[in-house]
PDB file of C-alpha atoms in Angstrom:
ATOM      1  CA  MET A 224       0.048   0.022   0.038  1.00 35.00           C
ATOM      2  CA  ARG A 225       1.501   3.182  -1.199  1.00 39.00           C
ATOM      3  CA  GLY A 226       1.474   5.960   1.608  1.00 40.00           C
ATOM      4  CA  GLU A 227       0.564   9.636   1.141  1.00 45.00           C
ATOM      5  CA  GLN A 228       3.222  11.594  -0.809  1.00 54.00           C
ATOM      6  CA  ARG A 229       4.866  14.374   1.044  1.00 67.00           C
ATOM      7  CA  ARG A 230       3.982  17.675   0.050  1.00 70.00           C
ATOM      8  CA  THR A 231       6.742  19.918  -1.221  1.00 83.00           C
ATOM      9  CA  LYS A 232       6.933  22.998   1.160  1.00 85.00           C
ATOM     10  CA  SER A 233       8.327  26.468   0.775  1.00 86.00           C
ATOM     11  CA  VAL A 234      11.319  25.467   2.868  1.00 89.00           C
ATOM     12  CA  ASP A 235      12.203  22.809   0.335  1.00 90.00           C
ATOM     13  CA  VAL A 236      12.114  25.425  -2.462  1.00 90.00           C
ATOM     14  CA  ALA A 237      14.245  27.756  -0.166  1.00 91.00           C
ATOM     15  CA  ARG A 238      16.895  25.083   0.162  1.00 93.00           C
ATOM     16  CA  GLU A 239      16.822  24.312  -3.411  1.00 92.00           C
ATOM     17  CA  ALA A 240      17.184  28.040  -4.394  1.00 92.00           C
ATOM     18  CA  GLY A 241      19.736  28.832  -1.602  1.00 93.00           C
ATOM     19  CA  VAL A 242      17.587  31.617  -0.277  1.00 93.00           C
ATOM     20  CA  SER A 243      15.533  32.077   2.850  1.00 92.00           C
ATOM     21  CA  GLN A 244      12.135  30.864   3.429  1.00 88.00           C
ATOM     22  CA  ALA A 245      10.914  34.578   3.641  1.00 89.00           C
ATOM     23  CA  THR A 246      12.397  35.209   0.219  1.00 91.00           C
ATOM     24  CA  VAL A 247      10.521  32.383  -1.286  1.00 88.00           C
ATOM     25  CA  SER A 248       7.288  33.649   0.110  1.00 84.00           C
ATOM     26  CA  TYR A 249       7.843  37.136  -1.205  1.00 86.00           C
ATOM     27  CA  VAL A 250       8.730  35.853  -4.666  1.00 87.00           C
ATOM     28  CA  LEU A 251       5.890  33.295  -4.945  1.00 82.00           C
ATOM     29  CA  ASN A 252       3.360  35.806  -3.551  1.00 75.00           C
ATOM     30  CA  ASN A 253       4.601  38.628  -5.816  1.00 75.00           C
ATOM     31  CA  ASP A 254       4.794  40.859  -2.813  1.00 73.00           C
ATOM     32  CA  PRO A 255       4.901  44.392  -4.017  1.00 73.00           C
ATOM     33  CA  ARG A 256       6.360  45.724  -0.788  1.00 80.00           C
ATOM     34  CA  GLN A 257       9.725  43.726  -1.284  1.00 82.00           C
ATOM     35  CA  SER A 258      12.499  44.392  -3.886  1.00 87.00           C
ATOM     36  CA  ILE A 259      13.894  41.035  -4.931  1.00 89.00           C
ATOM     37  CA  PRO A 260      16.696  40.933  -7.668  1.00 91.00           C
ATOM     38  CA  GLU A 261      15.621  39.472 -10.782  1.00 92.00           C
ATOM     39  CA  GLU A 262      18.217  36.677 -10.620  1.00 92.00           C
ATOM     40  CA  THR A 263      16.924  35.638  -7.378  1.00 92.00           C
ATOM     41  CA  ARG A 264      13.385  35.708  -8.427  1.00 90.00           C
ATOM     42  CA  VAL A 265      14.226  33.474 -11.425  1.00 92.00           C
ATOM     43  CA  ARG A 266      16.210  31.055  -9.120  1.00 93.00           C
ATOM     44  CA  VAL A 267      13.199  30.675  -6.888  1.00 91.00           C
ATOM     45  CA  MET A 268      10.691  30.133  -9.699  1.00 90.00           C
ATOM     46  CA  GLU A 269      12.813  27.547 -11.285  1.00 92.00           C
ATOM     47  CA  ALA A 270      13.468  25.766  -7.949  1.00 91.00           C
ATOM     48  CA  ALA A 271       9.629  25.739  -7.399  1.00 88.00           C
ATOM     49  CA  ARG A 272       8.993  24.162 -10.910  1.00 88.00           C
ATOM     50  CA  LYS A 273      11.631  21.646 -10.295  1.00 90.00           C
ATOM     51  CA  LEU A 274      10.145  20.463  -7.123  1.00 88.00           C
ATOM     52  CA  GLY A 275       6.499  20.593  -8.277  1.00 83.00           C
ATOM     53  CA  TYR A 276       5.710  23.207  -5.502  1.00 81.00           C
ATOM     54  CA  GLN A 277       2.163  24.135  -5.263  1.00 73.00           C
ATOM     55  CA  PRO A 278       0.849  26.742  -2.703  1.00 68.00           C
ATOM     56  CA  TYR A 279      -1.158  25.040   0.117  1.00 58.00           C
ATOM     57  CA  ALA A 280      -4.743  26.472  -0.541  1.00 54.00           C
ATOM     58  CA  PRO A 281      -6.020  26.211   2.983  1.00 55.00           C
ATOM     59  CA  ALA A 282      -3.120  28.101   4.470  1.00 55.00           C
ATOM     60  CA  ARG A 283      -3.332  30.700   1.746  1.00 56.00           C
ATOM     61  CA  SER A 284      -7.029  31.241   2.310  1.00 54.00           C
ATOM     62  CA  LEU A 285      -6.431  31.472   5.884  1.00 48.00           C
ATOM     63  CA  ARG A 286      -3.916  34.191   5.556  1.00 51.00           C
ATOM     64  CA  SER A 287      -5.764  36.167   2.913  1.00 52.00           C
ATOM     65  CA  GLY A 288      -9.268  35.636   4.325  1.00 55.00           C
ATOM     66  CA  LYS A 289     -10.368  34.836   0.705  1.00 68.00           C
ATOM     67  CA  SER A 290     -11.560  31.555  -0.608  1.00 82.00           C
ATOM     68  CA  LYS A 291     -10.880  30.207  -4.257  1.00 87.00           C
ATOM     69  CA  ILE A 292     -13.725  27.890  -4.259  1.00 90.00           C
ATOM     70  CA  VAL A 293     -16.924  28.084  -6.397  1.00 93.00           C
ATOM     71  CA  LEU A 294     -19.659  25.558  -4.903  1.00 92.00           C
ATOM     72  CA  VAL A 295     -22.189  24.270  -7.119  1.00 92.00           C
ATOM     73  CA  VAL A 296     -25.166  22.458  -5.369  1.00 88.00           C
ATOM     74  CA  TRP A 297     -27.601  20.234  -7.161  1.00 82.00           C
ATOM     75  CA  PRO A 298     -30.499  18.803  -5.170  1.00 75.00           C
ATOM     76  CA  MET A 299     -31.070  15.637  -7.355  1.00 69.00           C
ATOM     77  CA  SER A 300     -29.128  12.368  -7.342  1.00 66.00           C
ATOM     78  CA  VAL A 301     -29.197  12.250 -11.118  1.00 65.00           C
ATOM     79  CA  VAL A 302     -27.680  14.860 -13.324  1.00 71.00           C
ATOM     80  CA  GLU A 303     -28.864  15.271 -16.984  1.00 62.00           C
ATOM     81  CA  ALA A 304     -26.382  15.758 -19.718  1.00 64.00           C
ATOM     82  CA  ALA A 305     -27.180  19.430 -20.394  1.00 68.00           C
ATOM     83  CA  ILE A 306     -26.633  20.418 -16.728  1.00 76.00           C
ATOM     84  CA  SER A 307     -23.328  18.407 -16.692  1.00 80.00           C
ATOM     85  CA  GLN A 308     -22.124  20.080 -19.786  1.00 79.00           C
ATOM     86  CA  MET A 309     -23.076  23.649 -18.196  1.00 84.00           C
ATOM     87  CA  ILE A 310     -21.009  22.790 -14.984  1.00 88.00           C
ATOM     88  CA  GLU A 311     -18.101  21.590 -17.105  1.00 90.00           C
ATOM     89  CA  GLU A 312     -18.048  24.961 -19.077  1.00 89.00           C
ATOM     90  CA  LEU A 313     -18.436  26.973 -15.739  1.00 91.00           C
ATOM     91  CA  ALA A 314     -15.508  24.918 -14.124  1.00 92.00           C
ATOM     92  CA  ALA A 315     -13.279  25.775 -17.237  1.00 92.00           C
ATOM     93  CA  ALA A 316     -14.314  29.469 -16.934  1.00 91.00           C
ATOM     94  CA  VAL A 317     -13.613  29.898 -13.323  1.00 91.00           C
ATOM     95  CA  ALA A 318     -10.273  28.093 -13.672  1.00 91.00           C
ATOM     96  CA  LYS A 319      -9.261  30.814 -15.814  1.00 90.00           C
ATOM     97  CA  VAL A 320      -9.484  33.402 -13.068  1.00 88.00           C
ATOM     98  CA  GLY A 321      -7.704  31.077 -10.628  1.00 86.00           C
ATOM     99  CA  PHE A 322     -10.798  29.474  -8.834  1.00 90.00           C
ATOM    100  CA  SER A 323     -11.677  25.803  -8.482  1.00 91.00           C
ATOM    101  CA  LEU A 324     -15.187  24.506  -8.751  1.00 93.00           C
ATOM    102  CA  VAL A 325     -16.687  21.865  -6.091  1.00 92.00           C
ATOM    103  CA  TRP A 326     -19.942  20.258  -7.302  1.00 89.00           C
ATOM    104  CA  GLN A 327     -22.240  18.655  -4.582  1.00 86.00           C
ATOM    105  CA  VAL A 328     -24.719  16.309  -6.061  1.00 79.00           C
ATOM    106  CA  GLY A 329     -27.797  15.227  -4.133  1.00 70.00           C
ATOM    107  CA  PHE A 330     -27.500  18.227  -1.820  1.00 70.00           C
ATOM    108  CA  SER A 331     -30.306  18.745   0.802  1.00 67.00           C
ATOM    109  CA  SER A 332     -30.994  21.235   3.410  1.00 62.00           C
ATOM    110  CA  GLU A 333     -30.068  18.732   6.167  1.00 63.00           C
ATOM    111  CA  GLN A 334     -26.492  18.375   5.043  1.00 64.00           C
ATOM    112  CA  GLU A 335     -25.162  21.046   7.684  1.00 66.00           C
ATOM    113  CA  HIS A 336     -21.612  19.321   7.530  1.00 70.00           C
ATOM    114  CA  LEU A 337     -20.974  20.808   4.082  1.00 76.00           C
ATOM    115  CA  SER A 338     -21.222  24.403   5.274  1.00 71.00           C
ATOM    116  CA  ALA A 339     -18.912  23.397   8.259  1.00 69.00           C
ATOM    117  CA  ASN A 340     -16.233  21.940   5.953  1.00 76.00           C
ATOM    118  CA  LEU A 341     -16.262  24.491   3.031  1.00 80.00           C
ATOM    119  CA  ALA A 342     -15.952  28.128   2.812  1.00 83.00           C
ATOM    120  CA  PRO A 343     -16.643  29.113  -0.909  1.00 90.00           C
ATOM    121  CA  ALA A 344     -16.160  32.471  -2.478  1.00 90.00           C
ATOM    122  CA  VAL A 345     -19.665  31.878  -4.163  1.00 93.00           C
ATOM    123  CA  VAL A 346     -22.455  29.377  -4.186  1.00 92.00           C
ATOM    124  CA  VAL A 347     -24.414  28.438  -7.117  1.00 92.00           C
ATOM    125  CA  GLY A 348     -27.659  26.866  -6.011  1.00 87.00           C
ATOM    126  CA  MET A 349     -29.710  25.041  -8.678  1.00 78.00           C
ATOM    127  CA  VAL A 350     -32.737  25.257  -6.237  1.00 77.00           C
ATOM    128  CA  ASP A 351     -36.110  26.962  -6.308  1.00 73.00           C
ATOM    129  CA  GLU A 352     -35.354  30.478  -4.815  1.00 77.00           C
ATOM    130  CA  ASN A 353     -38.810  30.389  -3.258  1.00 75.00           C
ATOM    131  CA  ASP A 354     -37.868  27.227  -1.299  1.00 77.00           C
ATOM    132  CA  ALA A 355     -37.236  28.749   2.130  1.00 80.00           C
ATOM    133  CA  ALA A 356     -35.365  25.700   3.552  1.00 78.00           C
ATOM    134  CA  ALA A 357     -33.177  25.367   0.521  1.00 80.00           C
ATOM    135  CA  VAL A 358     -32.160  28.925   0.485  1.00 83.00           C
ATOM    136  CA  ALA A 359     -31.542  28.940   4.268  1.00 83.00           C
ATOM    137  CA  SER A 360     -29.128  26.043   3.683  1.00 83.00           C
ATOM    138  CA  LEU A 361     -27.311  28.000   1.172  1.00 86.00           C
ATOM    139  CA  GLN A 362     -27.079  31.005   3.452  1.00 87.00           C
ATOM    140  CA  ARG A 363     -25.131  28.940   5.957  1.00 86.00           C
ATOM    141  CA  PHE A 364     -21.986  29.235   3.727  1.00 85.00           C
ATOM    142  CA  HIS A 365     -21.904  33.118   4.243  1.00 85.00           C
ATOM    143  CA  ALA A 366     -21.223  33.780   0.589  1.00 90.00           C
ATOM    144  CA  PRO A 367     -22.852  35.389  -2.314  1.00 92.00           C
ATOM    145  CA  ILE A 368     -25.594  33.141  -3.776  1.00 91.00           C
ATOM    146  CA  ILE A 369     -26.691  32.661  -7.317  1.00 91.00           C
ATOM    147  CA  THR A 370     -29.838  30.648  -7.834  1.00 86.00           C
ATOM    148  CA  LEU A 371     -30.929  29.042 -10.918  1.00 79.00           C
ATOM    149  CA  GLY A 372     -34.670  28.336 -10.437  1.00 71.00           C
ATOM    150  CA  ASN A 373     -37.723  30.389  -9.634  1.00 67.00           C
ATOM    151  CA  ARG A 374     -41.361  29.979  -9.599  1.00 69.00           C
ATOM    152  CA  ASP A 375     -41.981  31.652 -12.933  1.00 74.00           C
ATOM    153  CA  TRP A 376     -39.533  29.029 -14.601  1.00 72.00           C
ATOM    154  CA  ILE A 377     -41.356  26.297 -12.833  1.00 75.00           C
ATOM    155  CA  ASN A 378     -44.791  27.350 -13.687  1.00 87.00           C
ATOM    156  CA  ALA A 379     -43.807  28.170 -17.293  1.00 89.00           C
ATOM    157  CA  GLY A 380     -43.172  24.585 -17.974  1.00 92.00           C
ATOM    158  CA  THR A 381     -46.079  23.268 -16.072  1.00 94.00           C
ATOM    159  CA  CYS A 382     -48.672  25.634 -17.648  1.00 94.00           C
ATOM    160  CA  ALA A 383     -47.381  24.683 -21.073  1.00 96.00           C
ATOM    161  CA  GLN A 384     -48.016  21.006 -20.183  1.00 97.00           C
ATOM    162  CA  VAL A 385     -51.565  21.708 -19.285  1.00 97.00           C
ATOM    163  CA  ALA A 386     -52.177  24.030 -22.261  1.00 96.00           C
ATOM    164  CA  TYR A 387     -50.920  21.484 -24.675  1.00 97.00           C
ATOM    165  CA  LEU A 388     -53.168  18.834 -23.149  1.00 97.00           C
ATOM    166  CA  LEU A 389     -56.102  21.196 -23.361  1.00 95.00           C
ATOM    167  CA  GLN A 390     -55.406  21.701 -27.140  1.00 96.00           C
ATOM    168  CA  GLN A 391     -55.786  18.033 -27.702  1.00 94.00           C
ATOM    169  CA  GLY A 392     -59.340  17.922 -26.527  1.00 91.00           C
ATOM    170  CA  PRO A 393     -61.341  18.043 -23.266  1.00 88.00           C
ATOM    171  CA  ARG A 394     -59.892  15.334 -20.837  1.00 94.00           C
ATOM    172  CA  PRO A 395     -59.719  15.179 -16.966  1.00 96.00           C
ATOM    173  CA  ILE A 396     -56.048  15.829 -15.954  1.00 97.00           C
ATOM    174  CA  VAL A 397     -54.202  13.802 -13.404  1.00 98.00           C
ATOM    175  CA  TYR A 398     -50.977  15.148 -11.842  1.00 98.00           C
ATOM    176  CA  ALA A 399     -48.365  12.354 -11.538  1.00 98.00           C
ATOM    177  CA  ALA A 400     -46.016  13.295  -8.660  1.00 97.00           C
ATOM    178  CA  THR A 401     -42.606  12.085  -7.622  1.00 94.00           C
ATOM    179  CA  GLU A 402     -41.932   9.966  -4.536  1.00 94.00           C
ATOM    180  CA  LYS A 403     -38.410  11.470  -4.063  1.00 86.00           C
ATOM    181  CA  ALA A 404     -38.024  13.261  -0.750  1.00 81.00           C
ATOM    182  CA  GLN A 405     -35.507  16.030  -2.065  1.00 72.00           C
ATOM    183  CA  LEU A 406     -37.910  16.959  -4.883  1.00 79.00           C
ATOM    184  CA  GLN A 407     -41.012  17.330  -2.920  1.00 85.00           C
ATOM    185  CA  HIS A 408     -41.053  21.157  -2.814  1.00 80.00           C
ATOM    186  CA  LEU A 409     -40.626  21.357  -6.608  1.00 83.00           C
ATOM    187  CA  SER A 410     -43.288  18.731  -7.229  1.00 90.00           C
ATOM    188  CA  ARG A 411     -45.777  20.488  -4.947  1.00 92.00           C
ATOM    189  CA  THR A 412     -45.082  23.769  -6.772  1.00 89.00           C
ATOM    190  CA  ARG A 413     -45.903  22.196 -10.217  1.00 93.00           C
ATOM    191  CA  GLN A 414     -48.901  20.244  -8.689  1.00 96.00           C
ATOM    192  CA  GLU A 415     -50.202  23.752  -7.641  1.00 96.00           C
ATOM    193  CA  ALA A 416     -49.811  25.294 -11.043  1.00 95.00           C
ATOM    194  CA  VAL A 417     -51.720  22.269 -12.530  1.00 97.00           C
ATOM    195  CA  GLN A 418     -54.502  22.728 -10.049  1.00 97.00           C
ATOM    196  CA  GLN A 419     -54.569  26.477 -10.847  1.00 96.00           C
ATOM    197  CA  MET A 420     -54.670  25.813 -14.559  1.00 95.00           C
ATOM    198  CA  CYS A 421     -57.472  23.548 -14.226  1.00 95.00           C
ATOM    199  CA  ARG A 422     -59.553  25.900 -12.039  1.00 95.00           C
ATOM    200  CA  GLU A 423     -59.096  28.698 -14.683  1.00 94.00           C
ATOM    201  CA  HIS A 424     -60.228  26.359 -17.569  1.00 93.00           C
ATOM    202  CA  GLY A 425     -63.390  25.062 -15.689  1.00 92.00           C
ATOM    203  CA  LEU A 426     -61.898  21.702 -15.451  1.00 92.00           C
ATOM    204  CA  PRO A 427     -62.449  19.098 -12.571  1.00 93.00           C
ATOM    205  CA  GLU A 428     -59.977  19.221  -9.782  1.00 96.00           C
ATOM    206  CA  PRO A 429     -57.000  17.027 -10.842  1.00 97.00           C
ATOM    207  CA  ARG A 430     -56.498  13.714  -9.164  1.00 97.00           C
ATOM    208  CA  ILE A 431     -53.095  13.429  -7.698  1.00 98.00           C
ATOM    209  CA  VAL A 432     -51.045  10.006  -8.094  1.00 98.00           C
ATOM    210  CA  THR A 433     -47.573   9.330  -6.744  1.00 98.00           C
ATOM    211  CA  VAL A 434     -45.626   7.283  -9.213  1.00 98.00           C
ATOM    212  CA  SER A 435     -42.739   5.264  -8.110  1.00 96.00           C
ATOM    213  CA  GLN A 436     -39.592   4.608 -10.148  1.00 92.00           C
ATOM    214  CA  THR A 437     -40.052   0.911  -9.616  1.00 95.00           C
ATOM    215  CA  ARG A 438     -42.062  -0.785 -12.195  1.00 96.00           C
ATOM    216  CA  GLU A 439     -44.287  -2.855  -9.718  1.00 97.00           C
ATOM    217  CA  LYS A 440     -45.149   0.139  -7.511  1.00 97.00           C
ATOM    218  CA  ALA A 441     -45.779   2.332 -10.537  1.00 98.00           C
ATOM    219  CA  ARG A 442     -48.162  -0.347 -11.889  1.00 98.00           C
ATOM    220  CA  GLN A 443     -50.001  -0.568  -8.661  1.00 98.00           C
ATOM    221  CA  ALA A 444     -50.378   3.272  -8.394  1.00 98.00           C
ATOM    222  CA  LEU A 445     -51.876   3.402 -11.936  1.00 98.00           C
ATOM    223  CA  ALA A 446     -54.101   0.549 -11.322  1.00 98.00           C
ATOM    224  CA  ASP A 447     -55.312   2.212  -8.029  1.00 98.00           C
ATOM    225  CA  LEU A 448     -55.882   5.409 -10.080  1.00 98.00           C
ATOM    226  CA  LEU A 449     -57.932   3.566 -12.868  1.00 97.00           C
ATOM    227  CA  ALA A 450     -60.189   2.158 -10.245  1.00 97.00           C
ATOM    228  CA  VAL A 451     -61.328   5.717  -9.360  1.00 97.00           C
ATOM    229  CA  GLN A 452     -60.681   7.730 -12.624  1.00 96.00           C
ATOM    230  CA  SER A 453     -62.354   6.319 -15.741  1.00 95.00           C
ATOM    231  CA  PRO A 454     -60.448   6.814 -19.051  1.00 96.00           C
ATOM    232  CA  PRO A 455     -59.941   8.674 -21.256  1.00 97.00           C
ATOM    233  CA  PHE A 456     -57.757  11.096 -19.245  1.00 97.00           C
ATOM    234  CA  ALA A 457     -54.415  12.923 -19.512  1.00 98.00           C
ATOM    235  CA  VAL A 458     -51.431  12.586 -17.203  1.00 98.00           C
ATOM    236  CA  CYS A 459     -49.351  15.639 -16.605  1.00 98.00           C
ATOM    237  CA  ALA A 460     -46.001  14.148 -15.128  1.00 98.00           C
ATOM    238  CA  TYR A 461     -43.714  16.004 -12.561  1.00 95.00           C
ATOM    239  CA  ASN A 462     -40.731  15.192 -14.930  1.00 92.00           C
ATOM    240  CA  ASP A 463     -39.679  12.677 -17.760  1.00 94.00           C
ATOM    241  CA  ASP A 464     -38.602  10.101 -15.178  1.00 93.00           C
ATOM    242  CA  VAL A 465     -42.128   9.914 -13.762  1.00 96.00           C
ATOM    243  CA  ALA A 466     -43.591   9.915 -17.149  1.00 98.00           C
ATOM    244  CA  PHE A 467     -41.520   6.951 -18.318  1.00 97.00           C
ATOM    245  CA  ALA A 468     -42.645   5.062 -15.057  1.00 98.00           C
ATOM    246  CA  THR A 469     -46.161   6.009 -15.999  1.00 98.00           C
ATOM    247  CA  LEU A 470     -45.819   4.709 -19.628  1.00 98.00           C
ATOM    248  CA  ALA A 471     -44.334   1.431 -18.491  1.00 98.00           C
ATOM    249  CA  ALA A 472     -47.214   0.887 -15.957  1.00 98.00           C
ATOM    250  CA  LEU A 473     -49.840   1.722 -18.557  1.00 98.00           C
ATOM    251  CA  SER A 474     -48.273  -0.736 -20.928  1.00 98.00           C
ATOM    252  CA  ASP A 475     -48.296  -3.509 -18.183  1.00 98.00           C
ATOM    253  CA  LEU A 476     -52.070  -2.619 -17.736  1.00 98.00           C
ATOM    254  CA  ASN A 477     -52.724  -2.872 -21.496  1.00 98.00           C
ATOM    255  CA  ILE A 478     -53.867   0.896 -21.494  1.00 98.00           C
ATOM    256  CA  ALA A 479     -53.377   2.342 -24.954  1.00 98.00           C
ATOM    257  CA  VAL A 480     -51.302   5.656 -25.100  1.00 98.00           C
ATOM    258  CA  PRO A 481     -52.318   8.105 -26.227  1.00 97.00           C
ATOM    259  CA  GLU A 482     -55.685   6.915 -27.253  1.00 97.00           C
ATOM    260  CA  THR A 483     -56.966   6.053 -24.040  1.00 97.00           C
ATOM    261  CA  VAL A 484     -54.577   7.898 -21.508  1.00 98.00           C
ATOM    262  CA  SER A 485     -52.308  10.650 -22.855  1.00 98.00           C
ATOM    263  CA  VAL A 486     -48.958  11.365 -21.086  1.00 98.00           C
ATOM    264  CA  ILE A 487     -46.745  14.501 -21.148  1.00 98.00           C
ATOM    265  CA  GLY A 488     -43.407  14.764 -19.416  1.00 97.00           C
ATOM    266  CA  HIS A 489     -41.229  17.566 -18.229  1.00 93.00           C
ATOM    267  CA  ASP A 490     -37.473  18.420 -19.022  1.00 89.00           C
ATOM    268  CA  ASN A 491     -36.999  16.819 -22.439  1.00 91.00           C
ATOM    269  CA  THR A 492     -34.296  14.402 -21.336  1.00 87.00           C
ATOM    270  CA  MET A 493     -31.909  12.830 -23.844  1.00 85.00           C
ATOM    271  CA  ILE A 494     -33.801   9.524 -23.736  1.00 92.00           C
ATOM    272  CA  ALA A 495     -37.301  10.894 -24.070  1.00 95.00           C
ATOM    273  CA  GLU A 496     -37.614   9.957 -27.684  1.00 96.00           C
ATOM    274  CA  LEU A 497     -36.541   6.399 -26.904  1.00 96.00           C
ATOM    275  CA  SER A 498     -39.601   5.516 -24.738  1.00 96.00           C
ATOM    276  CA  ILE A 499     -42.528   3.536 -26.156  1.00 96.00           C
ATOM    277  CA  PRO A 500     -44.253   5.660 -27.350  1.00 98.00           C
ATOM    278  CA  PRO A 501     -41.814   8.445 -27.624  1.00 98.00           C
ATOM    279  CA  LEU A 502     -42.598  11.055 -24.958  1.00 98.00           C
ATOM    280  CA  THR A 503     -44.203  14.320 -25.545  1.00 98.00           C
ATOM    281  CA  THR A 504     -42.544  16.631 -23.083  1.00 97.00           C
ATOM    282  CA  ILE A 505     -41.596  20.132 -22.159  1.00 94.00           C
ATOM    283  CA  GLY A 506     -38.141  21.563 -22.758  1.00 89.00           C
ATOM    284  CA  LEU A 507     -36.975  24.721 -21.023  1.00 81.00           C
ATOM    285  CA  GLU A 508     -34.533  26.694 -23.176  1.00 81.00           C
ATOM    286  CA  ASN A 509     -32.326  29.568 -22.811  1.00 78.00           C
ATOM    287  CA  PRO A 510     -29.414  29.520 -25.223  1.00 77.00           C
ATOM    288  CA  ASN A 511     -27.555  32.036 -23.301  1.00 86.00           C
ATOM    289  CA  LEU A 512     -28.088  30.694 -19.893  1.00 84.00           C
ATOM    290  CA  THR A 513     -24.607  29.060 -19.530  1.00 86.00           C
ATOM    291  CA  GLU A 514     -23.061  32.223 -20.821  1.00 90.00           C
ATOM    292  CA  HIS A 515     -24.956  34.394 -18.439  1.00 91.00           C
ATOM    293  CA  LEU A 516     -24.236  32.122 -15.502  1.00 90.00           C
ATOM    294  CA  ILE A 517     -20.462  32.151 -16.269  1.00 91.00           C
ATOM    295  CA  ALA A 518     -20.524  35.903 -16.420  1.00 93.00           C
ATOM    296  CA  SER A 519     -22.222  36.132 -12.956  1.00 93.00           C
ATOM    297  CA  VAL A 520     -19.965  33.711 -11.197  1.00 92.00           C
ATOM    298  CA  VAL A 521     -16.740  35.249 -12.653  1.00 91.00           C
ATOM    299  CA  SER A 522     -18.241  38.784 -11.838  1.00 93.00           C
ATOM    300  CA  VAL A 523     -18.446  37.550  -8.024  1.00 91.00           C
ATOM    301  CA  CYS A 524     -15.184  35.884  -8.101  1.00 89.00           C
ATOM    302  CA  GLN A 525     -13.665  39.200  -9.130  1.00 89.00           C
ATOM    303  CA  GLY A 526     -15.313  41.054  -6.519  1.00 89.00           C
ATOM    304  CA  GLY A 527     -18.249  42.292  -8.573  1.00 92.00           C
ATOM    305  CA  PRO A 528     -21.957  41.896  -8.081  1.00 93.00           C
ATOM    306  CA  VAL A 529     -24.259  39.046  -8.956  1.00 91.00           C
ATOM    307  CA  LEU A 530     -25.567  39.357 -12.495  1.00 92.00           C
ATOM    308  CA  GLU A 531     -28.915  38.418 -14.029  1.00 87.00           C
ATOM    309  CA  THR A 532     -28.799  34.950 -15.575  1.00 83.00           C
ATOM    310  CA  GLY A 533     -32.002  35.527 -17.761  1.00 78.00           C
ATOM    311  CA  THR A 534     -35.279  33.369 -17.945  1.00 76.00           C
ATOM    312  CA  LEU A 535     -35.972  30.017 -19.433  1.00 77.00           C
ATOM    313  CA  GLN A 536     -38.677  29.629 -22.077  1.00 85.00           C
ATOM    314  CA  ALA A 537     -41.000  26.540 -22.109  1.00 90.00           C
ATOM    315  CA  LYS A 538     -41.359  24.714 -25.424  1.00 93.00           C
ATOM    316  CA  VAL A 539     -43.597  21.644 -26.086  1.00 97.00           C
ATOM    317  CA  VAL A 540     -41.606  18.922 -27.838  1.00 96.00           C
ATOM    318  CA  VAL A 541     -44.264  16.954 -29.440  1.00 98.00           C
ATOM    319  CA  ARG A 542     -43.849  13.180 -29.935  1.00 98.00           C
ATOM    320  CA  ALA A 543     -46.352  10.419 -29.782  1.00 98.00           C
ATOM    321  CA  SER A 544     -47.488  10.057 -26.008  1.00 98.00           C
ATOM    322  CA  ALA A 545     -49.905  13.070 -26.002  1.00 97.00           C
TER     323      ALA A 545
END
């Protein structure tokens, strides 16, 4: 078993360059208050490169009182490809200004240890800014917060779901909720939007069914629903994952989609076109979102303000399930 490799310290650089440890500190920190001969400066830099010296970040942050960490928190345990790509681009952008990105997947408001162990310069929270518990958990970091998510964005997608279903003809609407605990706030927000849309259009109060991600439980949930809700009806799913489980359950129950029950998802995930039938869903689009997010994060890293990141536009992606 290989032990931990010893970290090269400034004293090692000083010994290699034949100078004092204080001189190494002045050179590596580019201290403007000290006049160091160019020959000495070059010798120190060459010694640091030769030994592979890297400044110890925790000590440097302690001395300066400034962090070089950008923390991104994502509440879900699964990350879609589009989000992953956006975070990769953000990581590359903050690296150019000397910062490192830390990405916490599956973040919840109960994870108090994270704020005890990390002191980021800025927090990017991919949470609903109206979720008081989520925002409070981000505030524990005592750093500027950039949130990507608000009620307008959430409602835009859900309202587009219901509006599309109404265009297909009058059918009772069922809201299919997720069972995942960390998504309950967002799921309830979308549920309320569906209920409001139904009231505005004179439709019956939508039934609510919680659809599991396991096939057997999803099938039982849909069987229970069909016992109290006669077809035809339309299912407005919390997201594409819930829609996929709904489609699988309906297939097991020999219910024709979309003839008997129509299903619409939310998020337009990469595999939405591969379901049987291909899933009609909602895509949230903002071609400049990543660019705006990067600009805002870099602004904060450089001591500037949090900038606007823009809004998302809901678009119905029509396939065969509704």
